[in-house]
Coordinates of C-alpha atoms and ligand atoms in Angstrom, one line a residue:
M1269 CA 3.8 28.2 19.6
K1270 CA 2.9 25.8 22.4
T1271 CA 5.5 23.5 23.9
L1272 CA 4.7 20.0 25.1
S1273 CA 6.8 17.1 26.5
Y1274 CA 6.5 13.4 25.9
D1275 CA 8.8 10.4 26.2
I1276 CA 8.0 9.0 22.8
V1277 CA 6.4 10.7 19.8
I1278 CA 5.2 8.5 16.9
I1279 CA 4.5 10.2 13.6
G1280 CA 1.9 8.6 11.4
S1281 CA -0.7 5.9 12.4
G1282 CA -0.8 3.4 9.5
A1283 CA 0.5 -0.2 9.4
G1284 CA 3.8 0.9 10.9
G1285 CA 2.7 3.7 13.4
G1286 CA -0.4 1.8 14.7
T1287 CA 1.8 -1.2 15.4
V1288 CA 4.6 0.7 17.2
A1289 CA 1.9 2.5 19.3
K1290 CA 0.3 -0.7 20.4
E1291 CA 3.6 -2.4 21.1
L1292 CA 5.0 0.5 23.2
A1293 CA 1.6 1.2 24.9
P1294 CA 2.3 -1.1 28.0
L1295 CA 5.1 1.4 28.9
C1296 CA 2.4 4.0 29.7
K1297 CA 1.6 2.0 32.8
K1298 CA 5.1 2.7 34.0
G1299 CA 4.6 6.4 33.5
V1300 CA 6.0 6.7 30.0
R1301 CA 4.1 9.3 28.0
I1302 CA 3.4 8.5 24.3
A1303 CA 1.8 10.6 21.7
L1304 CA 0.7 9.3 18.3
L1305 CA 0.5 12.2 15.8
E1306 CA -1.6 11.7 12.7
W1307 CA -2.2 14.2 9.8
G1308 CA -5.6 12.7 8.9
G1309 CA -8.8 12.3 10.9
R1310 CA -10.6 9.4 12.4
F1311 CA -13.5 7.9 10.4
R1312 CA -16.5 6.2 12.0
D1313 CA -18.9 3.9 10.2
Q1314 CA -21.4 6.7 9.7
D1315 CA -18.8 8.9 8.0
N1316 CA -18.6 6.5 5.0
S1317 CA -21.2 7.2 2.2
R1318 CA -19.5 4.5 0.0
S1319 CA -19.7 7.1 -2.8
E1320 CA -16.5 6.6 -4.9
V1321 CA -15.4 10.2 -5.7
E1322 CA -16.5 11.6 -2.3
M1323 CA -14.7 8.9 -0.3
A1324 CA -11.6 9.0 -2.5
Q1325 CA -11.4 12.8 -1.7
K1326 CA -11.8 12.2 2.0
Y1327 CA -9.5 9.3 2.5
Y1328 CA -6.6 9.7 0.0
F1329 CA -3.8 12.2 -0.5
E1330 CA -4.8 14.0 -3.8
S1331 CA -7.9 11.7 -4.1
G1332 CA -5.6 8.7 -4.8
G1333 CA -3.9 10.4 -7.8
V1334 CA -0.5 11.5 -6.5
Q1335 CA 1.7 11.5 -9.7
N1336 CA 5.3 10.7 -10.3
T1337 CA 7.3 13.5 -12.0
S1338 CA 7.1 11.7 -15.4
Q1339 CA 3.3 11.7 -15.0
N1340 CA 3.0 8.1 -16.1
M1341 CA 2.0 6.5 -12.8
T1342 CA -0.2 7.5 -9.8
F1343 CA 0.2 6.5 -6.2
A1344 CA -2.6 5.7 -3.8
L1345 CA -1.9 6.5 -0.1
A1346 CA -4.4 7.4 2.7
K1347 CA -4.4 10.2 5.2
A1348 CA -6.4 9.0 8.1
V1349 CA -6.1 7.4 11.6
G1350 CA -5.0 3.9 10.5
G1351 CA -3.2 5.3 7.4
S1352 CA -3.5 3.2 4.3
T1353 CA -4.8 0.2 6.3
T1354 CA -8.2 2.1 6.3
V1355 CA -8.4 1.7 2.5
Y1356 CA -6.4 -1.5 1.9
T1357 CA -8.0 -4.7 0.7
G1358 CA -6.7 -6.7 3.7
T1359 CA -5.0 -9.4 1.7
S1360 CA -2.4 -10.7 4.2
L1361 CA 0.8 -12.4 3.0
V1362 CA 4.0 -13.1 4.9
L1363 CA 7.3 -12.0 3.3
P1364 CA 8.7 -15.1 1.6
D1365 CA 12.0 -16.4 3.0
E1366 CA 13.5 -16.3 -0.5
I1367 CA 13.0 -12.5 -0.7
L1368 CA 14.2 -12.0 2.8
E1369 CA 17.4 -14.0 2.4
K1370 CA 18.3 -13.3 -1.3
K1371 CA 16.8 -10.0 -2.3
W1372 CA 17.0 -8.2 1.1
A1373 CA 19.9 -10.1 2.5
I1374 CA 20.3 -8.0 5.7
P1375 CA 22.6 -9.5 8.3
G1376 CA 20.7 -9.8 11.5
L1377 CA 17.3 -9.8 9.9
N1378 CA 16.3 -13.4 9.5
S1379 CA 13.3 -15.6 9.3
S1380 CA 13.5 -17.0 12.8
N1381 CA 13.4 -13.5 14.2
L1382 CA 10.5 -12.4 12.0
R1383 CA 8.3 -15.5 12.0
P1384 CA 6.9 -15.1 15.6
R1385 CA 6.1 -11.4 14.8
F1386 CA 4.2 -12.4 11.7
Q1387 CA 2.4 -15.1 13.7
K1388 CA 1.3 -12.4 16.3
Y1389 CA -0.3 -10.2 13.6
L1390 CA -1.8 -13.0 11.7
R1391 CA -3.6 -13.9 14.9
E1392 CA -4.3 -10.3 16.2
N1393 CA -5.7 -9.1 12.8
N1394 CA -7.9 -12.2 12.3
V1395 CA -6.2 -13.4 9.1
H1396 CA -7.9 -16.5 7.6
L1397 CA -9.1 -17.9 4.3
L1398 CA -12.6 -16.9 3.4
D1399 CA -15.2 -19.7 3.2
K1400 CA -15.4 -20.7 -0.5
A1401 CA -19.2 -19.9 -0.4
L1402 CA -18.4 -16.2 0.1
I1403 CA -16.2 -16.0 -3.0
N1404 CA -17.9 -14.0 -5.8
E1405 CA -18.1 -14.8 -9.5
N1406 CA -15.5 -12.3 -10.6
N1407 CA -13.0 -14.2 -8.4
Q1408 CA -14.3 -17.6 -9.2
L1409 CA -14.0 -17.1 -13.0
F1410 CA -10.3 -16.3 -12.5
Y1411 CA -9.7 -19.4 -10.4
N1412 CA -11.5 -21.7 -12.9
A1413 CA -9.8 -20.2 -15.9
C1414 CA -6.3 -20.5 -14.3
T1415 CA -6.9 -24.1 -13.4
K1416 CA -8.2 -24.8 -16.9
L1417 CA -4.9 -23.3 -18.3
G1418 CA -2.8 -25.5 -16.0
L1419 CA -1.8 -22.5 -13.8
K1420 CA -1.8 -22.7 -10.0
P1421 CA -3.9 -20.0 -8.5
S1422 CA -3.7 -19.5 -4.7
Q1423 CA -6.3 -18.1 -2.4
F1424 CA -5.5 -14.8 -0.5
P1425 CA -5.8 -15.0 3.3
V1426 CA -7.7 -11.9 4.3
N1427 CA -8.2 -10.1 7.6
V1428 CA -11.9 -9.3 7.7
K1429 CA -14.4 -9.9 10.6
N1430 CA -18.1 -9.8 10.1
C1431 CA -17.6 -8.8 6.5
Q1432 CA -20.9 -7.8 4.8
G1433 CA -19.5 -8.1 1.3
L1434 CA -20.0 -4.4 0.5
G1435 CA -17.0 -4.7 -1.9
T1436 CA -15.9 -1.1 -1.3
C1437 CA -12.8 -2.0 0.7
N1438 CA -10.7 0.6 -1.1
L1439 CA -13.1 3.4 -0.1
G1440 CA -12.7 2.6 3.6
C1441 CA -14.9 -0.1 5.0
A1442 CA -18.3 1.3 6.0
V1443 CA -18.7 -1.4 8.7
H1444 CA -15.1 -1.6 9.9
A1445 CA -14.8 -5.2 8.9
K1446 CA -11.2 -5.0 7.7
Q1447 CA -8.9 -5.4 10.7
G1448 CA -6.6 -2.4 10.0
T1449 CA -4.6 -0.7 12.7
H1450 CA -7.5 1.8 13.2
V1451 CA -9.7 -1.2 14.2
V1452 CA -7.2 -3.4 16.1
Q1453 CA -3.9 -1.8 17.3
I1454 CA -4.8 1.8 17.8
P1455 CA -7.8 1.2 20.1
M1456 CA -5.5 -1.2 22.1
A1457 CA -2.8 1.5 22.3
E1458 CA -5.3 4.1 23.5
K1459 CA -6.7 1.8 26.1
D1460 CA -3.2 1.5 27.6
G1461 CA -2.7 5.2 27.6
V1462 CA -1.2 6.3 24.3
E1463 CA -2.6 9.8 23.3
L1464 CA -3.9 9.8 19.7
V1465 CA -3.8 13.3 18.1
P1466 CA -5.6 13.4 14.7
F1467 CA -5.3 16.4 12.4
C1468 CA -1.8 16.9 13.6
R1469 CA 0.6 17.4 10.7
V1470 CA 4.3 17.2 11.5
D1471 CA 6.2 19.8 9.6
R1472 CA 9.8 19.2 10.8
I1473 CA 11.9 17.2 13.2
E1474 CA 14.9 18.3 15.1
E1475 CA 17.0 16.6 17.7
N1476 CA 14.6 15.4 20.4
Q1477 CA 11.8 17.6 19.2
V1478 CA 9.0 17.7 16.6
M1479 CA 7.5 20.8 15.1
A1480 CA 3.8 20.3 14.2
T1481 CA 0.6 22.1 13.3
V1482 CA -2.8 21.0 14.5
L1483 CA -5.3 21.7 11.7
P1484 CA -9.1 22.3 11.8
A1485 CA -11.1 19.0 11.5
E1486 CA -12.2 18.2 8.0
H1487 CA -15.1 16.2 6.5
G1488 CA -17.3 16.5 9.7
L1489 CA -14.9 14.3 11.6
S1490 CA -14.1 14.8 15.3
P1491 CA -11.5 17.5 15.9
S1492 CA -8.1 17.0 17.5
P1493 CA -8.0 17.1 21.3
W1494 CA -5.3 19.8 21.0
P1495 CA -6.4 23.3 20.0
C1496 CA -5.5 24.3 16.4
G1497 CA -2.1 26.0 16.2
E1498 CA 1.7 25.4 16.1
Y1499 CA 3.4 23.0 18.5
C1500 CA 6.9 22.1 19.6
I1501 CA 6.8 18.7 21.1
R1502 CA 9.9 17.5 23.0
A1503 CA 10.5 13.8 23.1
K1504 CA 13.2 11.4 24.3
K1505 CA 12.5 9.2 21.3
I1506 CA 10.9 10.0 17.9
V1507 CA 9.5 7.2 15.7
L1508 CA 8.8 8.2 12.1
C1509 CA 5.9 6.2 10.5
A1510 CA 4.6 8.6 7.9
G1511 CA 4.9 6.1 5.0
A1512 CA 7.3 5.6 2.1
I1513 CA 6.7 9.1 0.6
H1514 CA 6.3 11.3 3.7
T1515 CA 8.9 9.7 6.0
P1516 CA 11.9 10.3 3.6
A1517 CA 10.3 13.7 2.7
L1518 CA 10.2 14.8 6.4
M1519 CA 13.8 13.6 6.9
L1520 CA 14.9 15.6 3.8
K1521 CA 13.0 18.7 4.9
S1522 CA 14.5 18.4 8.4
F1523 CA 18.1 17.4 7.7
G1524 CA 18.7 17.9 4.0
P1525 CA 20.2 15.2 1.7
Y1526 CA 22.8 14.3 4.4
H1527 CA 22.8 10.6 3.4
Q1528 CA 23.3 9.3 -0.1
A1529 CA 20.6 6.6 0.3
L1530 CA 18.0 9.0 1.9
G1531 CA 14.9 9.1 -0.3
K1532 CA 16.4 6.6 -2.8
Y1533 CA 15.7 3.0 -3.8
F1534 CA 11.9 3.5 -3.8
T1535 CA 9.9 0.6 -5.2
C1536 CA 6.1 0.3 -5.6
H1537 CA 4.9 -2.8 -7.5
P1538 CA 3.5 -0.7 -10.4
A1539 CA 0.1 -2.1 -11.5
L1540 CA -2.4 -2.1 -14.4
I1541 CA -6.1 -2.9 -14.1
L1542 CA -7.3 -5.1 -17.0
V1543 CA -10.9 -5.7 -17.9
A1544 CA -13.0 -8.2 -19.9
Q1545 CA -16.6 -8.2 -21.0
H1546 CA -18.8 -11.2 -20.7
D1547 CA -22.1 -11.7 -22.6
H1548 CA -24.0 -12.2 -19.3
E1549 CA -24.2 -10.5 -16.0
I1550 CA -21.7 -11.7 -13.4
N1551 CA -21.6 -11.1 -9.7
N1552 CA -18.6 -8.8 -9.5
T1553 CA -19.3 -6.0 -7.0
F1554 CA -20.7 -7.9 -4.1
G1555 CA -18.3 -9.8 -1.8
H1556 CA -14.6 -9.4 -1.0
P1557 CA -13.0 -8.0 -4.2
K1558 CA -9.7 -9.9 -4.0
S1559 CA -9.7 -13.7 -3.4
Y1560 CA -7.0 -15.2 -5.7
Y1561 CA -3.5 -14.6 -7.1
C1562 CA -1.4 -16.4 -9.6
E1563 CA 2.4 -16.5 -9.1
D1564 CA 3.2 -18.7 -12.1
F1565 CA 5.0 -15.9 -14.0
M1566 CA 6.8 -14.5 -11.0
H1567 CA 10.2 -16.2 -11.4
S1568 CA 10.3 -16.0 -15.1
H1569 CA 8.9 -12.4 -15.6
S1570 CA 8.6 -10.8 -12.1
V1571 CA 4.9 -10.4 -12.6
L1572 CA 2.0 -11.3 -10.3
L1573 CA -1.7 -11.5 -11.3
E1574 CA -4.4 -10.8 -8.8
T1575 CA -8.2 -10.7 -9.0
C1576 CA -9.6 -7.2 -8.4
M1577 CA -12.8 -5.1 -8.8
Y1578 CA -12.6 -1.4 -9.1
F1579 CA -15.4 1.2 -9.1
P1580 CA -16.6 3.1 -12.1
F1581 CA -14.4 6.2 -11.8
T1582 CA -11.2 4.3 -11.2
L1583 CA -12.1 1.9 -14.0
A1584 CA -12.8 4.7 -16.5
K1585 CA -9.5 6.3 -15.6
N1586 CA -7.7 3.1 -16.4
L1587 CA -9.2 2.6 -19.9
V1588 CA -7.0 3.5 -22.8
G1589 CA -9.1 5.4 -25.4
F1590 CA -12.2 7.5 -25.3
G1591 CA -15.6 8.0 -26.9
S1592 CA -18.2 5.3 -27.7
E1593 CA -16.0 2.3 -27.1
V1594 CA -15.3 3.4 -23.5
D1595 CA -18.9 4.4 -23.1
E1596 CA -20.1 1.0 -24.2
L1597 CA -17.7 -0.8 -21.9
M1598 CA -18.7 1.3 -18.9
S1599 CA -22.4 0.8 -19.6
D1600 CA -21.8 -3.0 -19.3
F1601 CA -20.3 -2.7 -15.8
N1602 CA -22.4 -5.7 -14.5
R1603 CA -20.7 -8.0 -17.1
L1604 CA -17.1 -7.0 -16.4
Q1605 CA -14.4 -9.2 -15.0
M1606 CA -11.1 -7.7 -13.8
I1607 CA -7.5 -8.7 -13.2
L1608 CA -4.7 -6.6 -11.7
V1609 CA -1.2 -7.1 -13.2
L1610 CA 1.5 -6.2 -10.6
I1611 CA 5.2 -6.0 -11.5
M1612 CA 7.8 -6.8 -8.9
D1613 CA 10.1 -3.9 -9.5
H1614 CA 13.7 -3.8 -8.2
A1615 CA 15.2 -1.1 -6.0
R1616 CA 17.3 1.4 -8.1
K1617 CA 19.0 4.4 -6.7
E1618 CA 17.5 6.7 -9.4
N1619 CA 13.9 6.1 -8.2
G1620 CA 13.0 8.0 -5.1
I1621 CA 11.6 11.0 -3.2
C1622 CA 12.9 14.6 -3.5
L1623 CA 11.4 17.9 -2.4
D1624 CA 10.0 20.6 -4.6
R1625 CA 10.7 24.3 -4.0
E1626 CA 7.9 24.5 -1.4
G1627 CA 9.3 21.5 0.4
R1628 CA 6.6 19.1 -0.7
P1629 CA 7.5 15.6 -1.7
V1630 CA 7.8 14.6 -5.4
V1631 CA 8.5 11.1 -6.6
H1632 CA 10.9 10.3 -9.4
Y1633 CA 10.2 6.9 -10.9
R1634 CA 11.2 5.7 -14.4
F1635 CA 10.3 2.4 -15.9
T1636 CA 13.0 0.1 -17.3
R1637 CA 12.7 -2.2 -20.4
E1638 CA 12.5 -5.1 -18.0
D1639 CA 9.4 -3.5 -16.3
I1640 CA 7.7 -3.0 -19.7
C1641 CA 8.4 -6.7 -20.7
A1642 CA 6.9 -7.8 -17.4
F1643 CA 3.7 -5.7 -18.0
V1644 CA 3.3 -7.0 -21.5
K1645 CA 3.7 -10.6 -20.3
G1646 CA 1.1 -9.9 -17.6
I1647 CA -1.3 -8.4 -20.1
K1648 CA -0.9 -11.4 -22.4
E1649 CA -1.4 -14.0 -19.7
S1650 CA -4.4 -12.1 -18.3
A1651 CA -5.9 -12.1 -21.8
R1652 CA -5.6 -15.9 -22.0
I1653 CA -7.2 -16.2 -18.5
F1654 CA -10.1 -13.9 -19.5
F1655 CA -10.8 -15.9 -22.7
A1656 CA -10.5 -19.2 -20.8
A1657 CA -13.1 -17.8 -18.4
G1658 CA -15.5 -17.2 -21.4
A1659 CA -15.1 -13.5 -22.0
K1660 CA -16.5 -12.3 -25.3
R1661 CA -13.9 -9.6 -25.6
I1662 CA -11.2 -7.9 -23.6
H1663 CA -9.7 -4.4 -23.3
A1664 CA -6.0 -4.8 -23.6
P1665 CA -4.0 -1.6 -23.2
A1666 CA -0.9 -2.8 -25.0
S1667 CA -2.8 -3.6 -28.2
A1668 CA -3.3 -1.7 -31.4
K1669 CA -7.1 -2.1 -30.9
F1670 CA -9.3 -1.1 -28.0
F1671 CA -10.9 -4.5 -27.9
I1672 CA -9.6 -8.0 -28.7
Q1673 CA -12.5 -10.3 -29.6
A1674 CA -12.7 -13.9 -28.5
E1675 CA -12.2 -15.1 -32.0
D1676 CA -8.8 -13.3 -32.0
A1677 CA -7.7 -15.1 -28.9
P1678 CA -5.1 -17.3 -30.9
R1679 CA -3.4 -14.0 -32.0
I1680 CA -2.8 -12.6 -28.5
D1681 CA 1.0 -12.8 -28.8
E1682 CA 0.8 -10.9 -32.1
L1683 CA -1.8 -8.3 -31.0
I1684 CA -0.4 -7.5 -27.6
N1685 CA 3.2 -6.3 -27.7
E1686 CA 5.9 -3.9 -26.4
K1687 CA 5.6 -1.6 -29.4
E1688 CA 2.0 -0.8 -28.4
F1689 CA 2.8 -0.3 -24.7
K1690 CA 3.0 3.5 -24.6
L1691 CA 3.9 5.0 -21.3
G1692 CA 1.7 8.0 -20.5
K1693 CA -1.1 6.4 -22.4
M1694 CA -1.4 3.6 -19.9
S1695 CA -2.9 4.3 -16.6
I1696 CA -0.4 2.7 -14.3
A1697 CA -1.1 2.9 -10.5
S1698 CA 0.6 1.8 -7.4
A1699 CA -0.6 1.1 -3.8
H1700 CA 2.5 -0.7 -2.4
L1701 CA 4.9 2.1 -1.7
M1702 CA 8.3 0.9 -0.3
G1703 CA 11.8 2.1 0.5
G1704 CA 13.4 5.6 0.8
C1705 CA 14.9 5.0 4.2
R1706 CA 16.3 1.5 3.5
M1707 CA 17.6 -0.4 6.4
G1708 CA 20.9 -2.3 6.4
E1709 CA 24.0 -3.0 8.4
N1710 CA 26.3 -0.7 6.5
P1711 CA 25.8 2.9 7.6
A1712 CA 27.3 4.2 4.4
A1713 CA 24.7 2.4 2.3
A1714 CA 21.6 2.3 4.5
V1715 CA 19.7 5.0 6.4
T1716 CA 18.8 2.9 9.4
D1717 CA 20.1 -0.3 11.0
S1718 CA 18.0 -3.4 10.9
W1719 CA 16.1 -2.3 14.0
G1720 CA 15.0 1.0 12.5
R1721 CA 17.6 3.2 14.3
V1722 CA 18.6 6.1 12.0
Y1723 CA 22.3 6.2 11.6
G1724 CA 23.9 9.4 12.9
K1725 CA 20.7 10.8 14.3
K1726 CA 20.3 10.3 18.0
D1727 CA 16.9 9.0 19.3
L1728 CA 15.4 8.9 15.9
Y1729 CA 13.8 5.7 14.4
V1730 CA 11.9 4.7 11.3
A1731 CA 9.1 2.1 11.5
D1732 CA 7.2 2.0 8.2
A1733 CA 7.4 0.8 4.6
S1734 CA 10.3 3.2 3.9
L1735 CA 12.6 0.7 5.7
F1736 CA 12.3 -1.9 2.9
P1737 CA 15.6 -2.3 1.1
N1738 CA 13.9 -3.7 -1.9
S1739 CA 10.4 -4.5 -3.0
S1740 CA 8.7 -7.3 -0.9
G1741 CA 7.3 -9.2 -3.9
V1742 CA 4.1 -9.7 -1.9
N1743 CA 1.4 -7.4 -0.6
P1744 CA 3.4 -5.6 2.1
Y1745 CA 1.3 -4.6 5.2
L1746 CA 2.1 -7.7 7.3
T1747 CA 5.9 -7.2 6.7
I1748 CA 5.6 -3.6 7.7
M1749 CA 3.9 -4.6 11.0
A1750 CA 6.6 -7.3 11.6
L1751 CA 9.4 -4.7 11.1
A1752 CA 7.5 -2.1 13.2
D1753 CA 7.3 -4.7 16.0
R1754 CA 11.1 -5.0 15.9
V1755 CA 11.5 -1.2 16.0
A1756 CA 9.2 -1.0 19.1
E1757 CA 11.5 -3.6 20.7
A1758 CA 14.6 -1.5 20.0
V1759 CA 12.9 1.7 21.3
T1760 CA 12.0 -0.1 24.5
Q1761 CA 15.5 -1.4 25.0
D1762 CA 17.1 2.0 24.3
L1763 CA 14.8 3.7 26.7
R1764 CA 16.2 1.6 29.6
P1765 CA 18.7 3.6 31.6
Ligands
FAD351 C1 -6.0 1.0 -2.1 C2 -4.9 0.2 -1.3 C3 -5.0 -1.1 -1.2 C4 -4.1 -1.9 -0.5 N1 -4.3 -3.2 -0.3 C5 -3.3 -3.9 0.4 C6 -3.6 -5.3 0.7 O1 -4.6 -5.9 0.4 N2 -2.6 -6.0 1.4 C7 -1.4 -5.4 1.7 O2 -0.5 -6.1 2.3 N3 -1.2 -4.1 1.5 C8 -2.1 -3.3 0.8 N4 -1.9 -2.0 0.6 C9 -0.7 -1.4 1.1 C10 -0.7 -1.1 2.6 O3 -1.9 -0.5 3.0 C11 0.5 -0.2 2.9 O4 1.7 -0.8 2.4 C12 0.7 0.1 4.4 O5 -0.5 0.6 5.0 C13 1.8 1.2 4.5 O6 2.1 1.4 5.9 P1 2.9 2.6 6.4 O7 2.9 2.6 7.8 O8 4.2 2.6 5.7 O9 2.1 3.9 5.8 P2 0.6 4.3 5.9 O10 -0.2 3.1 6.3 O11 0.3 4.9 4.6 O12 0.5 5.4 7.1 C14 1.2 6.6 7.0 C15 0.4 7.6 7.9 O13 1.3 8.7 8.1 C16 0.5 9.9 8.0 N5 1.4 11.0 7.8 C17 2.1 11.3 6.6 N6 2.8 12.4 6.8 C18 2.5 12.9 8.0 C19 3.0 14.0 8.7 N7 3.8 14.9 8.2 N8 2.5 14.2 10.0 C20 1.6 13.3 10.6 N9 1.2 12.2 9.9 C21 1.6 12.0 8.7 C22 -0.5 9.6 6.9 O14 -1.6 10.5 7.0 C23 -0.8 8.1 7.1 O15 -1.9 8.0 8.0 C24 -2.9 -1.2 0.0 C25 -2.8 0.1 -0.1 C26 -3.8 0.9 -0.8 C27 -3.6 2.4 -0.9

């Protein structure tokens, strides 16, 4: 085993880790040594074939299909330099004050402290509204239908630069147009002297040291600058940014379940992909896939509707049923419109991360009656939007029939119902993983303070989505960056003699 020494070691390079690295990087000029350890490799434009199955295998943990223990939901999370920001869609929303003040309610964490941090990343990551001329038909149909129904759709700000409309954002952008941490923050950090170590998997943390293994490079990517093998890396400060599954898992593996909130209160905005068939071709695959959302049912039913467009394999996985009906729908791919139904779940102690016998993370997550009602409401409202957009028929998973025809539109409330919503039969997925190391001001109830300092563990910090005390109710990456910015400030302060 080789032993190395750094002042600061950051574990994981996603929304949290990339931000912390960039914020701490100016310290390198004062002689502070910083290493950014990342399990995955660094993808260049030429490494992306845009082939769905191939890129899913290369970018995602378990090809994007990590399952919960009940096997009724899958989690999508990336393993790469840039973490899940390499595969995200780049929709960029600020945490609403209402969530911060009422749902999170953490003393010391307030809007006036967070707002300038949000502003910084809105600027740095080029967040803006796409020109209307660049919005494709799949998105436009949603907007027009919502307006026709008296709903109030909003346009998503996105963070692309020189986007070529390839539409394959979730397979990693082949032209690096999305401004993830791998494009913006990590190169800035490296320029200032942070050492990035890809293919370095952290296996355990101890007081002021990290035990890690450098693995051989995969997928033809550049290898790690450190030779393969086992390492003990000493550090004055350790910042955990391995994401909402792997950060709690690393803590559990290293220290055991020493805190009653560790690994608990996991939330994930569970989601369903819905699809409708038009009788003519629509432009659905070219252009940014996600332009609009509709919050009209948020307060009443905790459900959010977003536009989306997924690729054939992902779509097929999401269809309930099999045989000729699925075949027929898939063959009509160019006529399909899609909507994503996301439910805004609430943190519950029973939902969380544990370790299996081999020390690997497993996620326990059970749906409540309230969640199912939210899904059914979302499916019904999406069905109305699809028909208002002119769809000839829709595939509605909580319906007795595979298809609901346009002439049956007046019977939506009867045909789509909770009785037909069968967990395990539905393909529920999640890409917004949050919680597990919740922050708070009460050390008995929270794992870290509101600055990411882990209670009872010297020199250890958390700076990723696992800090969330409850779901964010909006797409989370900007909130993770704003919190990581605070953690970097705390580390800088604590490093001072
Ligand atoms: C398909 C998809 C689409 C999304 N779209 C959006 C969107 O449009 N807008 C939005 O706001 N959010 C979106 N998200 C969510 C957003 O990307 C994540 O919330 C965010 O990236 C999480 O940040 P994080 O730092 O917590 O973890 P991650 O970004 O997942 O980074 C964690 C990193 O830690 C590494 N790691 C894990 N374990 C170890 C270990 N033991 N040793 C070393 N490294 C380790 C991982 O390889 C990974 O690179 C999307 C996510 C997905 C998957």
